[in-house]
Amino acid sequence: THRQAGIRFRVTVTGRCGGIRVYDDPHKMDEVESDKIREGVLRIYDTTLRSRITDPRISAKVLVMQRLHISDATDWALKNWPRDTTHLMFPARFEADRACAADPRLYDGELLWPEVWGEEELAKIRAEQDQVAREALASLGDDTRFNELHEKHAAIEKLQLDPEVYM
């Protein structure tokens, strides 16, 4: 997948010629609540893409995404990639007790990029994400699951996961 100026391009993966695999936003926000679709995405990453490298002893994997579900590609990577994998996590709001060493912020609640993603912008994103979740659940024929979704997100927050990243 390649993004430029907000446009998303899908690329077919064939052959064995890469040394670096970059997984860029593997889940679509409006599909991630579907177990079947989410698990299908993970199956592709676990099977097809595993063999699309030149030398498995020295190849690199990079996963860039926001957390959209507790059982998403980040969860899968943390469980299946080698234990010495470097996990960089930069939530929208800093949490000192969960910070990765590469995060330059010092204070709880400090925004990652306040010049661009300030409080007002984050509030808009959260409202839009709630609307996308409503539409996705409605398209599955189950409007009532929206409340269940919020309960799930409350559980995520209880686990001290960043709701701005997971919501």
JSON list of C-alpha atoms in Angstrom, two decimals:
[
{"chain": "A", "resi": 1, "resn": "THR", "atom": "CA", "xyz": [0.00, 0.00, 0.00]},
{"chain": "A", "resi": 2, "resn": "HIS", "atom": "CA", "xyz": [1.25, 3.48, -0.79]},
{"chain": "A", "resi": 3, "resn": "ARG", "atom": "CA", "xyz": [-0.27, 6.73, 0.39]},
{"chain": "A", "resi": 4, "resn": "GLN", "atom": "CA", "xyz": [0.28, 10.06, -1.25]},
{"chain": "A", "resi": 5, "resn": "ALA", "atom": "CA", "xyz": [-1.82, 13.17, -0.71]},
{"chain": "A", "resi": 6, "resn": "GLY", "atom": "CA", "xyz": [-4.47, 11.13, 1.10]},
{"chain": "A", "resi": 7, "resn": "ILE", "atom": "CA", "xyz": [-4.97, 8.64, -1.73]},
{"chain": "A", "resi": 8, "resn": "ARG", "atom": "CA", "xyz": [-4.62, 4.93, -0.99]},
{"chain": "A", "resi": 9, "resn": "PHE", "atom": "CA", "xyz": [-3.22, 2.55, -3.59]},
{"chain": "A", "resi": 10, "resn": "ARG", "atom": "CA", "xyz": [-3.37, -1.25, -3.26]},
{"chain": "A", "resi": 11, "resn": "VAL", "atom": "CA", "xyz": [-0.47, -3.19, -4.67]},
{"chain": "A", "resi": 12, "resn": "THR", "atom": "CA", "xyz": [-0.49, -6.89, -5.56]},
{"chain": "A", "resi": 13, "resn": "VAL", "atom": "CA", "xyz": [2.36, -8.80, -3.93]},
{"chain": "A", "resi": 14, "resn": "THR", "atom": "CA", "xyz": [4.17, -11.27, -6.16]},
{"chain": "A", "resi": 15, "resn": "GLY", "atom": "CA", "xyz": [7.66, -12.70, -6.42]},
{"chain": "A", "resi": 16, "resn": "ARG", "atom": "CA", "xyz": [10.50, -12.92, -3.92]},
{"chain": "A", "resi": 17, "resn": "CYS", "atom": "CA", "xyz": [12.52, -9.76, -4.17]},
{"chain": "A", "resi": 18, "resn": "GLY", "atom": "CA", "xyz": [12.21, -7.72, -0.99]},
{"chain": "A", "resi": 19, "resn": "GLY", "atom": "CA", "xyz": [14.46, -7.20, 2.00]},
{"chain": "A", "resi": 20, "resn": "ILE", "atom": "CA", "xyz": [12.12, -4.92, 3.93]},
{"chain": "A", "resi": 21, "resn": "ARG", "atom": "CA", "xyz": [8.40, -5.50, 4.36]},
{"chain": "A", "resi": 22, "resn": "VAL", "atom": "CA", "xyz": [6.40, -2.43, 5.33]},
{"chain": "A", "resi": 23, "resn": "TYR", "atom": "CA", "xyz": [2.87, -3.04, 6.55]},
{"chain": "A", "resi": 24, "resn": "ASP", "atom": "CA", "xyz": [1.10, 0.32, 6.38]},
{"chain": "A", "resi": 25, "resn": "ASP", "atom": "CA", "xyz": [-2.34, 0.54, 8.02]},
{"chain": "A", "resi": 26, "resn": "PRO", "atom": "CA", "xyz": [-3.39, -3.05, 7.32]},
{"chain": "A", "resi": 27, "resn": "HIS", "atom": "CA", "xyz": [-6.88, -2.59, 8.78]},
{"chain": "A", "resi": 28, "resn": "LYS", "atom": "CA", "xyz": [-9.64, -0.33, 7.53]},
{"chain": "A", "resi": 29, "resn": "MET", "atom": "CA", "xyz": [-11.47, 1.42, 10.33]},
{"chain": "A", "resi": 30, "resn": "ASP", "atom": "CA", "xyz": [-14.89, 0.49, 8.93]},
{"chain": "A", "resi": 31, "resn": "GLU", "atom": "CA", "xyz": [-13.97, -3.22, 8.69]},
{"chain": "A", "resi": 32, "resn": "VAL", "atom": "CA", "xyz": [-11.87, -3.93, 11.77]},
{"chain": "A", "resi": 33, "resn": "GLU", "atom": "CA", "xyz": [-14.86, -4.87, 13.94]},
{"chain": "A", "resi": 34, "resn": "SER", "atom": "CA", "xyz": [-15.62, -7.78, 11.59]},
{"chain": "A", "resi": 35, "resn": "ASP", "atom": "CA", "xyz": [-13.80, -10.85, 12.95]},
{"chain": "A", "resi": 36, "resn": "LYS", "atom": "CA", "xyz": [-13.84, -12.47, 9.51]},
{"chain": "A", "resi": 37, "resn": "ILE", "atom": "CA", "xyz": [-12.28, -9.49, 7.69]},
{"chain": "A", "resi": 38, "resn": "ARG", "atom": "CA", "xyz": [-9.76, -8.71, 10.46]},
{"chain": "A", "resi": 39, "resn": "GLU", "atom": "CA", "xyz": [-8.65, -12.35, 10.69]},
{"chain": "A", "resi": 40, "resn": "GLY", "atom": "CA", "xyz": [-8.38, -12.50, 6.89]},
{"chain": "A", "resi": 41, "resn": "VAL", "atom": "CA", "xyz": [-5.97, -9.55, 6.91]},
{"chain": "A", "resi": 42, "resn": "LEU", "atom": "CA", "xyz": [-3.89, -11.23, 9.61]},
{"chain": "A", "resi": 43, "resn": "ARG", "atom": "CA", "xyz": [-3.86, -14.52, 7.67]},
{"chain": "A", "resi": 44, "resn": "ILE", "atom": "CA", "xyz": [-2.37, -12.74, 4.63]},
{"chain": "A", "resi": 45, "resn": "TYR", "atom": "CA", "xyz": [0.37, -11.24, 6.80]},
{"chain": "A", "resi": 46, "resn": "ASP", "atom": "CA", "xyz": [1.06, -14.58, 8.46]},
{"chain": "A", "resi": 47, "resn": "THR", "atom": "CA", "xyz": [1.13, -16.67, 5.28]},
{"chain": "A", "resi": 48, "resn": "THR", "atom": "CA", "xyz": [1.47, -14.96, 1.91]},
{"chain": "A", "resi": 49, "resn": "LEU", "atom": "CA", "xyz": [3.69, -12.06, 2.90]},
{"chain": "A", "resi": 50, "resn": "ARG", "atom": "CA", "xyz": [5.96, -14.20, 5.07]},
{"chain": "A", "resi": 51, "resn": "SER", "atom": "CA", "xyz": [7.59, -15.69, 1.96]},
{"chain": "A", "resi": 52, "resn": "ARG", "atom": "CA", "xyz": [7.90, -12.45, -0.05]},
{"chain": "A", "resi": 53, "resn": "ILE", "atom": "CA", "xyz": [11.48, -11.65, 0.96]},
{"chain": "A", "resi": 54, "resn": "THR", "atom": "CA", "xyz": [14.93, -12.34, -0.41]},
{"chain": "A", "resi": 55, "resn": "ASP", "atom": "CA", "xyz": [16.72, -13.53, 2.75]},
{"chain": "A", "resi": 56, "resn": "PRO", "atom": "CA", "xyz": [14.66, -14.32, 5.87]},
{"chain": "A", "resi": 57, "resn": "ARG", "atom": "CA", "xyz": [17.77, -14.21, 8.08]},
{"chain": "A", "resi": 58, "resn": "ILE", "atom": "CA", "xyz": [18.30, -10.48, 7.51]},
{"chain": "A", "resi": 59, "resn": "SER", "atom": "CA", "xyz": [14.98, -9.13, 6.31]},
{"chain": "A", "resi": 60, "resn": "ALA", "atom": "CA", "xyz": [13.19, -6.40, 8.24]},
{"chain": "A", "resi": 61, "resn": "LYS", "atom": "CA", "xyz": [9.51, -5.93, 9.02]},
{"chain": "A", "resi": 62, "resn": "VAL", "atom": "CA", "xyz": [7.94, -2.56, 9.76]},
{"chain": "A", "resi": 63, "resn": "LEU", "atom": "CA", "xyz": [4.34, -2.21, 10.92]},
{"chain": "A", "resi": 64, "resn": "VAL", "atom": "CA", "xyz": [2.92, 1.32, 10.95]},
{"chain": "A", "resi": 65, "resn": "MET", "atom": "CA", "xyz": [-0.63, 1.73, 12.19]},
{"chain": "A", "resi": 66, "resn": "GLN", "atom": "CA", "xyz": [-2.97, 3.12, 14.76]},
{"chain": "A", "resi": 67, "resn": "ARG", "atom": "CA", "xyz": [-4.60, 0.65, 17.10]},
{"chain": "A", "resi": 68, "resn": "LEU", "atom": "CA", "xyz": [-8.18, 0.01, 16.02]},
{"chain": "A", "resi": 69, "resn": "HIS", "atom": "CA", "xyz": [-9.00, -3.23, 17.80]},
{"chain": "A", "resi": 70, "resn": "ILE", "atom": "CA", "xyz": [-7.58, -5.23, 20.69]},
{"chain": "A", "resi": 71, "resn": "SER", "atom": "CA", "xyz": [-6.95, -8.17, 18.28]},
{"chain": "A", "resi": 72, "resn": "ASP", "atom": "CA", "xyz": [-5.44, -6.18, 15.42]},
{"chain": "A", "resi": 73, "resn": "ALA", "atom": "CA", "xyz": [-2.15, -6.48, 13.51]},
{"chain": "A", "resi": 74, "resn": "THR", "atom": "CA", "xyz": [-0.16, -4.87, 16.34]},
{"chain": "A", "resi": 75, "resn": "ASP", "atom": "CA", "xyz": [-1.46, -7.47, 18.78]},
{"chain": "A", "resi": 76, "resn": "TRP", "atom": "CA", "xyz": [-0.62, -10.20, 16.25]},
{"chain": "A", "resi": 77, "resn": "ALA", "atom": "CA", "xyz": [2.90, -8.82, 15.67]},
{"chain": "A", "resi": 78, "resn": "LEU", "atom": "CA", "xyz": [3.65, -8.52, 19.39]},
{"chain": "A", "resi": 79, "resn": "LYS", "atom": "CA", "xyz": [2.64, -12.17, 19.83]},
{"chain": "A", "resi": 80, "resn": "ASN", "atom": "CA", "xyz": [4.29, -13.60, 16.70]},
{"chain": "A", "resi": 81, "resn": "TRP", "atom": "CA", "xyz": [7.32, -11.53, 15.77]},
{"chain": "A", "resi": 82, "resn": "PRO", "atom": "CA", "xyz": [10.68, -12.25, 17.45]},
{"chain": "A", "resi": 83, "resn": "ARG", "atom": "CA", "xyz": [10.97, -11.17, 21.08]},
{"chain": "A", "resi": 84, "resn": "ASP", "atom": "CA", "xyz": [13.83, -8.77, 20.22]},
{"chain": "A", "resi": 85, "resn": "THR", "atom": "CA", "xyz": [11.52, -6.75, 17.95]},
{"chain": "A", "resi": 86, "resn": "THR", "atom": "CA", "xyz": [11.62, -3.03, 18.68]},
{"chain": "A", "resi": 87, "resn": "HIS", "atom": "CA", "xyz": [8.13, -1.77, 19.48]},
{"chain": "A", "resi": 88, "resn": "LEU", "atom": "CA", "xyz": [7.80, 1.99, 19.13]},
{"chain": "A", "resi": 89, "resn": "MET", "atom": "CA", "xyz": [4.55, 3.38, 20.45]},
{"chain": "A", "resi": 90, "resn": "PHE", "atom": "CA", "xyz": [3.69, 7.05, 20.23]},
{"chain": "A", "resi": 91, "resn": "PRO", "atom": "CA", "xyz": [0.16, 7.65, 21.54]},
{"chain": "A", "resi": 92, "resn": "ALA", "atom": "CA", "xyz": [-1.52, 10.96, 20.83]},
{"chain": "A", "resi": 93, "resn": "ARG", "atom": "CA", "xyz": [-1.30, 11.72, 24.57]},
{"chain": "A", "resi": 94, "resn": "PHE", "atom": "CA", "xyz": [1.85, 10.79, 26.49]},
{"chain": "A", "resi": 95, "resn": "GLU", "atom": "CA", "xyz": [1.70, 8.26, 29.31]},
{"chain": "A", "resi": 96, "resn": "ALA", "atom": "CA", "xyz": [4.93, 8.17, 31.30]},
{"chain": "A", "resi": 97, "resn": "ASP", "atom": "CA", "xyz": [4.33, 4.69, 32.73]},
{"chain": "A", "resi": 98, "resn": "ARG", "atom": "CA", "xyz": [3.95, 3.15, 29.24]},
{"chain": "A", "resi": 99, "resn": "ALA", "atom": "CA", "xyz": [6.37, 5.29, 27.24]},
{"chain": "A", "resi": 100, "resn": "CYS", "atom": "CA", "xyz": [8.91, 3.82, 24.88]},
{"chain": "A", "resi": 101, "resn": "ALA", "atom": "CA", "xyz": [12.48, 5.08, 25.27]},
{"chain": "A", "resi": 102, "resn": "ALA", "atom": "CA", "xyz": [12.36, 6.89, 21.91]},
{"chain": "A", "resi": 103, "resn": "ASP", "atom": "CA", "xyz": [9.47, 9.15, 22.96]},
{"chain": "A", "resi": 104, "resn": "PRO", "atom": "CA", "xyz": [10.89, 12.60, 23.75]},
{"chain": "A", "resi": 105, "resn": "ARG", "atom": "CA", "xyz": [7.87, 13.75, 25.78]},
{"chain": "A", "resi": 106, "resn": "LEU", "atom": "CA", "xyz": [8.09, 13.99, 29.57]},
{"chain": "A", "resi": 107, "resn": "TYR", "atom": "CA", "xyz": [4.66, 14.80, 31.03]},
{"chain": "A", "resi": 108, "resn": "ASP", "atom": "CA", "xyz": [1.46, 12.76, 31.17]},
{"chain": "A", "resi": 109, "resn": "GLY", "atom": "CA", "xyz": [-1.10, 14.10, 28.71]},
{"chain": "A", "resi": 110, "resn": "GLU", "atom": "CA", "xyz": [1.49, 15.91, 26.59]},
{"chain": "A", "resi": 111, "resn": "LEU", "atom": "CA", "xyz": [0.39, 15.78, 22.95]},
{"chain": "A", "resi": 112, "resn": "LEU", "atom": "CA", "xyz": [2.54, 14.12, 20.31]},
{"chain": "A", "resi": 113, "resn": "TRP", "atom": "CA", "xyz": [2.24, 16.85, 17.68]},
{"chain": "A", "resi": 114, "resn": "PRO", "atom": "CA", "xyz": [0.26, 19.72, 19.24]},
{"chain": "A", "resi": 115, "resn": "GLU", "atom": "CA", "xyz": [0.95, 22.16, 16.41]},
{"chain": "A", "resi": 116, "resn": "VAL", "atom": "CA", "xyz": [-1.06, 19.94, 14.09]},
{"chain": "A", "resi": 117, "resn": "TRP", "atom": "CA", "xyz": [-3.06, 17.57, 16.31]},
{"chain": "A", "resi": 118, "resn": "GLY", "atom": "CA", "xyz": [-4.24, 19.77, 19.18]},
{"chain": "A", "resi": 119, "resn": "GLU", "atom": "CA", "xyz": [-7.09, 19.13, 21.61]},
{"chain": "A", "resi": 120, "resn": "GLU", "atom": "CA", "xyz": [-9.74, 20.40, 19.16]},
{"chain": "A", "resi": 121, "resn": "GLU", "atom": "CA", "xyz": [-8.50, 18.18, 16.31]},
{"chain": "A", "resi": 122, "resn": "LEU", "atom": "CA", "xyz": [-8.32, 15.10, 18.55]},
{"chain": "A", "resi": 123, "resn": "ALA", "atom": "CA", "xyz": [-11.90, 15.72, 19.72]},
{"chain": "A", "resi": 124, "resn": "LYS", "atom": "CA", "xyz": [-13.05, 15.91, 16.06]},
{"chain": "A", "resi": 125, "resn": "ILE", "atom": "CA", "xyz": [-11.22, 12.67, 15.22]},
{"chain": "A", "resi": 126, "resn": "ARG", "atom": "CA", "xyz": [-12.82, 10.90, 18.17]},
{"chain": "A", "resi": 127, "resn": "ALA", "atom": "CA", "xyz": [-16.29, 12.08, 17.09]},
{"chain": "A", "resi": 128, "resn": "GLU", "atom": "CA", "xyz": [-15.63, 10.95, 13.49]},
{"chain": "A", "resi": 129, "resn": "GLN", "atom": "CA", "xyz": [-14.36, 7.57, 14.69]},
{"chain": "A", "resi": 130, "resn": "ASP", "atom": "CA", "xyz": [-17.52, 7.11, 16.75]},
{"chain": "A", "resi": 131, "resn": "GLN", "atom": "CA", "xyz": [-19.58, 7.87, 13.62]},
{"chain": "A", "resi": 132, "resn": "VAL", "atom": "CA", "xyz": [-17.56, 5.42, 11.50]},
{"chain": "A", "resi": 133, "resn": "ALA", "atom": "CA", "xyz": [-18.05, 2.77, 14.19]},
{"chain": "A", "resi": 134, "resn": "ARG", "atom": "CA", "xyz": [-21.82, 3.42, 14.16]},
{"chain": "A", "resi": 135, "resn": "GLU", "atom": "CA", "xyz": [-21.94, 3.15, 10.35]},
{"chain": "A", "resi": 136, "resn": "ALA", "atom": "CA", "xyz": [-19.80, 0.00, 10.28]},
{"chain": "A", "resi": 137, "resn": "LEU", "atom": "CA", "xyz": [-21.97, -1.71, 12.88]},
{"chain": "A", "resi": 138, "resn": "ALA", "atom": "CA", "xyz": [-25.14, -0.57, 11.12]},
{"chain": "A", "resi": 139, "resn": "SER", "atom": "CA", "xyz": [-23.84, -2.04, 7.85]},
{"chain": "A", "resi": 140, "resn": "LEU", "atom": "CA", "xyz": [-23.44, -5.34, 9.67]},
{"chain": "A", "resi": 141, "resn": "GLY", "atom": "CA", "xyz": [-27.10, -5.07, 10.67]},
{"chain": "A", "resi": 142, "resn": "ASP", "atom": "CA", "xyz": [-26.44, -4.58, 14.36]},
{"chain": "A", "resi": 143, "resn": "ASP", "atom": "CA", "xyz": [-26.89, -1.00, 15.60]},
{"chain": "A", "resi": 144, "resn": "THR", "atom": "CA", "xyz": [-27.06, -2.22, 19.20]},
{"chain": "A", "resi": 145, "resn": "ARG", "atom": "CA", "xyz": [-23.40, -3.28, 19.12]},
{"chain": "A", "resi": 146, "resn": "PHE", "atom": "CA", "xyz": [-22.34, 0.37, 19.38]},
{"chain": "A", "resi": 147, "resn": "ASN", "atom": "CA", "xyz": [-22.89, 0.29, 23.14]},
{"chain": "A", "resi": 148, "resn": "GLU", "atom": "CA", "xyz": [-20.98, -2.98, 23.35]},
{"chain": "A", "resi": 149, "resn": "LEU", "atom": "CA", "xyz": [-18.16, -1.31, 21.39]},
{"chain": "A", "resi": 150, "resn": "HIS", "atom": "CA", "xyz": [-18.00, 1.48, 23.96]},
{"chain": "A", "resi": 151, "resn": "GLU", "atom": "CA", "xyz": [-17.91, -1.11, 26.76]},
{"chain": "A", "resi": 152, "resn": "LYS", "atom": "CA", "xyz": [-15.01, -2.80, 24.99]},
{"chain": "A", "resi": 153, "resn": "HIS", "atom": "CA", "xyz": [-13.22, 0.53, 24.73]},
{"chain": "A", "resi": 154, "resn": "ALA", "atom": "CA", "xyz": [-13.80, 1.12, 28.44]},
{"chain": "A", "resi": 155, "resn": "ALA", "atom": "CA", "xyz": [-12.06, -2.20, 29.04]},
{"chain": "A", "resi": 156, "resn": "ILE", "atom": "CA", "xyz": [-9.18, -1.03, 26.83]},
{"chain": "A", "resi": 157, "resn": "GLU", "atom": "CA", "xyz": [-8.89, 2.11, 28.94]},
{"chain": "A", "resi": 158, "resn": "LYS", "atom": "CA", "xyz": [-8.96, -0.01, 32.12]},
{"chain": "A", "resi": 159, "resn": "LEU", "atom": "CA", "xyz": [-5.96, -1.91, 30.75]},
{"chain": "A", "resi": 160, "resn": "GLN", "atom": "CA", "xyz": [-4.28, 1.53, 30.58]},
{"chain": "A", "resi": 161, "resn": "LEU", "atom": "CA", "xyz": [-4.12, 1.55, 26.81]},
{"chain": "A", "resi": 162, "resn": "ASP", "atom": "CA", "xyz": [-4.28, 4.94, 25.11]},
{"chain": "A", "resi": 163, "resn": "PRO", "atom": "CA", "xyz": [-7.92, 5.50, 24.06]},
{"chain": "A", "resi": 164, "resn": "GLU", "atom": "CA", "xyz": [-6.82, 8.01, 21.38]},
{"chain": "A", "resi": 165, "resn": "VAL", "atom": "CA", "xyz": [-4.86, 5.21, 19.71]},
{"chain": "A", "resi": 166, "resn": "TYR", "atom": "CA", "xyz": [-7.42, 2.45, 20.27]},
{"chain": "A", "resi": 167, "resn": "MET", "atom": "CA", "xyz": [-10.66, 4.34, 19.61]}
]
